[in-house]
C-alpha positions as a LaTeX table, in Angstrom:
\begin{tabular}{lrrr}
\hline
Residue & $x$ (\AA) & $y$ (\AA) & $z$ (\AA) \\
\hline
Unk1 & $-71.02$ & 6.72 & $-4.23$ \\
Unk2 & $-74.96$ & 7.85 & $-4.61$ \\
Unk3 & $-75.86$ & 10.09 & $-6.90$ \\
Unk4 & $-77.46$ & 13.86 & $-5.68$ \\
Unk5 & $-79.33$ & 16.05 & $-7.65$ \\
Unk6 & $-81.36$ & 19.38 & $-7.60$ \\
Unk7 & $-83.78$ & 21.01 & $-9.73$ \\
Unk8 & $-83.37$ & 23.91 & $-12.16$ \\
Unk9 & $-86.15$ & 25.84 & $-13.28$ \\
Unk10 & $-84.64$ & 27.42 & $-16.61$ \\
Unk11 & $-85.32$ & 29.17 & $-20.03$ \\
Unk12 & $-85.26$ & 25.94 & $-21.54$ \\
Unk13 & $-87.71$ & 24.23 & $-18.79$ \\
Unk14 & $-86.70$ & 22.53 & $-15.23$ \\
Unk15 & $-83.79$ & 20.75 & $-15.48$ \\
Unk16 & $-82.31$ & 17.97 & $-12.86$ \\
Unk17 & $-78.53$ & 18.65 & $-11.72$ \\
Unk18 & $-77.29$ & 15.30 & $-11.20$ \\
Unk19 & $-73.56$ & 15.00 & $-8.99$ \\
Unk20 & $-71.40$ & 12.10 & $-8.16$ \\
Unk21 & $-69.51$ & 13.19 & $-5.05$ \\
Unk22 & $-67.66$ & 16.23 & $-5.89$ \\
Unk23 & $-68.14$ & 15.91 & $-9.66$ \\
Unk24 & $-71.17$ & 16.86 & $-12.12$ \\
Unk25 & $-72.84$ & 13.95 & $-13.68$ \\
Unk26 & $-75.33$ & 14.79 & $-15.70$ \\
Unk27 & $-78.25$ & 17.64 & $-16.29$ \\
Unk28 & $-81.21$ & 16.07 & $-17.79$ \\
Unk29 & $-84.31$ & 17.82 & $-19.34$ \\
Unk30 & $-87.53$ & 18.07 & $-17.80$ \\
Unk31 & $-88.79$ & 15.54 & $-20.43$ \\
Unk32 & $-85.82$ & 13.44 & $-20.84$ \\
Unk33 & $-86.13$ & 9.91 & $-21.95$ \\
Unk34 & $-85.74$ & 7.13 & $-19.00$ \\
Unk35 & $-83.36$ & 5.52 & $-20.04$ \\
Unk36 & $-81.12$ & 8.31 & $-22.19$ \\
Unk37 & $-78.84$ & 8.50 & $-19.18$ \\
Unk38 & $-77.85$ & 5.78 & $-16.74$ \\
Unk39 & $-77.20$ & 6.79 & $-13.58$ \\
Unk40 & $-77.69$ & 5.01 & $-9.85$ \\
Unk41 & $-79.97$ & 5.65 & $-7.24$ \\
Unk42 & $-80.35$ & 9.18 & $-6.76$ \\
Unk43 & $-81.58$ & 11.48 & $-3.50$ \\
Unk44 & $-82.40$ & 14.94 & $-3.37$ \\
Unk45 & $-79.55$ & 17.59 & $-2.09$ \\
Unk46 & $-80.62$ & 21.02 & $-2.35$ \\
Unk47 & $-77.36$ & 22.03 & $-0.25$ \\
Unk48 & $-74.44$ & 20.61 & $-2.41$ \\
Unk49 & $-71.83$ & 22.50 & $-3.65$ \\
Unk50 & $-71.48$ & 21.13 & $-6.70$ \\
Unk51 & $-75.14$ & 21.53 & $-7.87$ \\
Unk52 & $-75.18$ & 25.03 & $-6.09$ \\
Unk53 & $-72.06$ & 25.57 & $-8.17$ \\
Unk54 & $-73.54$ & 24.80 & $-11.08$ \\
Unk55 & $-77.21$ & 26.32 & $-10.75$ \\
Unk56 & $-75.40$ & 29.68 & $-10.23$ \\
Unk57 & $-72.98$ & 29.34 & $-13.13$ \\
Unk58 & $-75.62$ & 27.66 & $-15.15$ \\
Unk59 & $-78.13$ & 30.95 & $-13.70$ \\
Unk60 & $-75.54$ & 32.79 & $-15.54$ \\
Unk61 & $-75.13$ & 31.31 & $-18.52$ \\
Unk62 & $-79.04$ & 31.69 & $-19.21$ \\
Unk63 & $-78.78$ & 35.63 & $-18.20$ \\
Unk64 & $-76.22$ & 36.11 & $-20.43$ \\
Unk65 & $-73.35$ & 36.96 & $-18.05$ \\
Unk66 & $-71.01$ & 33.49 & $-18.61$ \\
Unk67 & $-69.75$ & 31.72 & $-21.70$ \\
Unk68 & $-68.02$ & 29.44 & $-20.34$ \\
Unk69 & $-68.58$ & 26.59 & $-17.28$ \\
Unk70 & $-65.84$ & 25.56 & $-15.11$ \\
Unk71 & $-66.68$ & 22.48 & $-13.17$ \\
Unk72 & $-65.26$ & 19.12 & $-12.59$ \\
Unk73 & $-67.58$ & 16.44 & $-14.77$ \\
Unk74 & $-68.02$ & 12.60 & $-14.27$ \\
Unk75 & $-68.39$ & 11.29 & $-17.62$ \\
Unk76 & $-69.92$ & 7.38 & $-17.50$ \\
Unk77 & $-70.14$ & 6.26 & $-20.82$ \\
Unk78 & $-68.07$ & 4.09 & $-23.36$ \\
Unk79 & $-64.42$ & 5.19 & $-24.55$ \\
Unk80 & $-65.58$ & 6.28 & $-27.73$ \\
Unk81 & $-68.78$ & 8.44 & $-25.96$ \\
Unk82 & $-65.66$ & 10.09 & $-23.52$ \\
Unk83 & $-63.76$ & 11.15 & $-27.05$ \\
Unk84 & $-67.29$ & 12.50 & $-28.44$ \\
Unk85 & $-68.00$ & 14.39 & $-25.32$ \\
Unk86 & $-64.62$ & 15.52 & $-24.55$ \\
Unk87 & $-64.52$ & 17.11 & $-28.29$ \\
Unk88 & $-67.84$ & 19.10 & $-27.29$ \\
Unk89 & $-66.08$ & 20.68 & $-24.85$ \\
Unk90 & $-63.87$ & 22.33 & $-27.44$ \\
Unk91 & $-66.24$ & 23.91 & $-29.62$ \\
Unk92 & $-66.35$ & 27.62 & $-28.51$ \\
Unk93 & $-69.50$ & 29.65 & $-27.06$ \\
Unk94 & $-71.69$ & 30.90 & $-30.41$ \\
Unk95 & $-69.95$ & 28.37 & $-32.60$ \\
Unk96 & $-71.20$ & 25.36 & $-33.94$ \\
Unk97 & $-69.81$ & 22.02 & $-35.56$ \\
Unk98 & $-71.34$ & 19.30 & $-37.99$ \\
Unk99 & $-71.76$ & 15.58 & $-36.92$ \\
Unk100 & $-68.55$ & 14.83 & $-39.39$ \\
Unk101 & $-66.83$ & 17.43 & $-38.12$ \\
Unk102 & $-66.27$ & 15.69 & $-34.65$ \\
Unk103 & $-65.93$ & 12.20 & $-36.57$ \\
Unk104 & $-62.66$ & 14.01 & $-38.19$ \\
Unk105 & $-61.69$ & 15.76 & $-34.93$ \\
Unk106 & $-62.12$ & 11.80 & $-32.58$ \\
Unk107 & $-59.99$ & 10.31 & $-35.47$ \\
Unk108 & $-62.98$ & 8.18 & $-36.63$ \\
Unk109 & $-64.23$ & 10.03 & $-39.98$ \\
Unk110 & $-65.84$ & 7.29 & $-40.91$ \\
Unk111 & $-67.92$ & 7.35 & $-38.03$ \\
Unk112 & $-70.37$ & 10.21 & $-38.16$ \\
Unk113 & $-73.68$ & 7.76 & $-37.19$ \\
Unk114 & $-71.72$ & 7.07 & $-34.22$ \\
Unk115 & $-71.05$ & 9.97 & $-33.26$ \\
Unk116 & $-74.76$ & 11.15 & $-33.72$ \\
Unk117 & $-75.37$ & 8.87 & $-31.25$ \\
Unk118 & $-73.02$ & 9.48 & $-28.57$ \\
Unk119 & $-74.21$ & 12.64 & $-28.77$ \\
Unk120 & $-77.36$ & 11.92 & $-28.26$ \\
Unk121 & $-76.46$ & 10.03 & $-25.08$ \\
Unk122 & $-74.22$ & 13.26 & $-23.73$ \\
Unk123 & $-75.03$ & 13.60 & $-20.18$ \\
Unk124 & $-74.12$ & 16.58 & $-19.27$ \\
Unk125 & $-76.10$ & 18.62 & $-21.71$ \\
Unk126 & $-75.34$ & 22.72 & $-22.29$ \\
Unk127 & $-72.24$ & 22.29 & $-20.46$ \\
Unk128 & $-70.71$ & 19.96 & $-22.77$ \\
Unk129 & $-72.44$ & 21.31 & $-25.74$ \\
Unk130 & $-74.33$ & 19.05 & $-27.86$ \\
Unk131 & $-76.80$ & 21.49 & $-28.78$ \\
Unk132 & $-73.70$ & 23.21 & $-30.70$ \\
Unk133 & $-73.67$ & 20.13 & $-33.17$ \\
Unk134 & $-76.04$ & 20.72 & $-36.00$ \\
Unk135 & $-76.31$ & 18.77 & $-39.36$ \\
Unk136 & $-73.91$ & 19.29 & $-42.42$ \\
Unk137 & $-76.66$ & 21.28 & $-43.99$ \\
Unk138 & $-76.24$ & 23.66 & $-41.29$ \\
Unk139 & $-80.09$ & 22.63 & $-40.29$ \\
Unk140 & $-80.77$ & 21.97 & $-36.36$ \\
Unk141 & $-81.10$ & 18.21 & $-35.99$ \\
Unk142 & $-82.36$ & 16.00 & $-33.08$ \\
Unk143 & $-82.05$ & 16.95 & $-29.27$ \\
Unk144 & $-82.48$ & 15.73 & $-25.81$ \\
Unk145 & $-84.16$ & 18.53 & $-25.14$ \\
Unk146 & $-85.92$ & 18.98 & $-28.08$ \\
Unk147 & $-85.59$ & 21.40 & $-31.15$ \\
Unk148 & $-87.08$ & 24.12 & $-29.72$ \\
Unk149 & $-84.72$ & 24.08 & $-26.61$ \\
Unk150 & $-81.69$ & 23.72 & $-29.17$ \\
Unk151 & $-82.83$ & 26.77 & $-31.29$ \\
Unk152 & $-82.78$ & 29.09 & $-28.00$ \\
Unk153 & $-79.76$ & 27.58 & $-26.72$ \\
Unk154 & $-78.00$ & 28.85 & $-29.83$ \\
Unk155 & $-79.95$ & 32.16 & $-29.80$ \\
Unk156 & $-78.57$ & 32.79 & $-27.01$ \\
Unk157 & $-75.02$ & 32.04 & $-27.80$ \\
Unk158 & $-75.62$ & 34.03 & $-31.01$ \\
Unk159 & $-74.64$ & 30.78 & $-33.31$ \\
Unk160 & $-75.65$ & 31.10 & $-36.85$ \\
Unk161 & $-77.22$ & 27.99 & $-38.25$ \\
Unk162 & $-80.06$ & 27.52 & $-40.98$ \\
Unk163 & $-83.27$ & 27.59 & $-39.22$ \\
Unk164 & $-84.63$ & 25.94 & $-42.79$ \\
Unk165 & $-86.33$ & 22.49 & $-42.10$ \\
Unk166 & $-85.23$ & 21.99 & $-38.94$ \\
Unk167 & $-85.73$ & 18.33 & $-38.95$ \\
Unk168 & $-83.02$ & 18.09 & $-41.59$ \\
Unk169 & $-80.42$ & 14.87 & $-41.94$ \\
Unk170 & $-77.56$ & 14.61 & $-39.11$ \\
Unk171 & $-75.30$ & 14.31 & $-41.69$ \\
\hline
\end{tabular}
């Protein structure tokens, strides 16, 4: 099945809904790395549900109005990347959890690196919420969408997090 997207203009800069059929695939930032997310050939569909779906939710998340998403996601990555994501899905709207903290919660403690970098590769990003992983110091550490994006992402979930060197260590 092709892939469909849209674009987003948002607080956080244009972002491009990505759907695979009747599923979300991905959101990528504006300045994304190529090659961050691998995805198929892709055409433009401003009039899909799914993407119309999640502009509007997405529309409301930025207002303000929603704290949490409910779509059906298309997760393509590795097994492990599925257990990383999947536990991003459970951390709760203004919360936020430390790198080792989802090592413990996959059942890999051991692998906190790895876990930085599944992250990193996350897809779908605000809806399954990497930007609520920060490093065990509590500082903000590396984003898709960059640091800045991260920091108002949180802001506007109200998360608490050290805003002290905010190029701190993952882990």
């Amino acid at each position: 099945m092709a892939y469909t997207f849209i674009t987003l203009p948002s607080p956080v800069g244009e972002l491009k809904l990505v759907a695979n059929g009747s599923r979300l695939a991905a959101i990528l930032w504006e300045n994304d790395k190529p090659n961050r997310v691998r995805l198929g050939p892709m055409s433009e569909a401003p009039d899909n549900p799914v993407l119309m779906n999640t502009a509007r939710q997405l529309e409301e998340y930025f207002a303000g109005t929603r704290n949490a998403f409910d779509l059906e996601l298309d997760f393509a990555g590795t097994e492990f990347q599925k257990k990383v994501w999947a536990a991003l899905l459970t951390i709760p709207f203004g919360e936020t959890r430390t790198y080792s903290q989802i090592a413990e919660q996959i059942g890999h403690p051991s692998a906190v690196r790895a876990v930085g970098a599944a992250n990193g590769r996350n897809p779908i990003s605000i809806i399954a919420p990497c930007h609520r992983v920060i490093g065990a110091s509590g500082k903000l550490t590396g984003f898709a969408g960059g640091l800045e994006a991260k920091e108002r992402l949180l802001t506007l979930e109200g998360g608490q997090w050290s805003d002290i060197g905010k190029t701190g260590d993952l882990f």
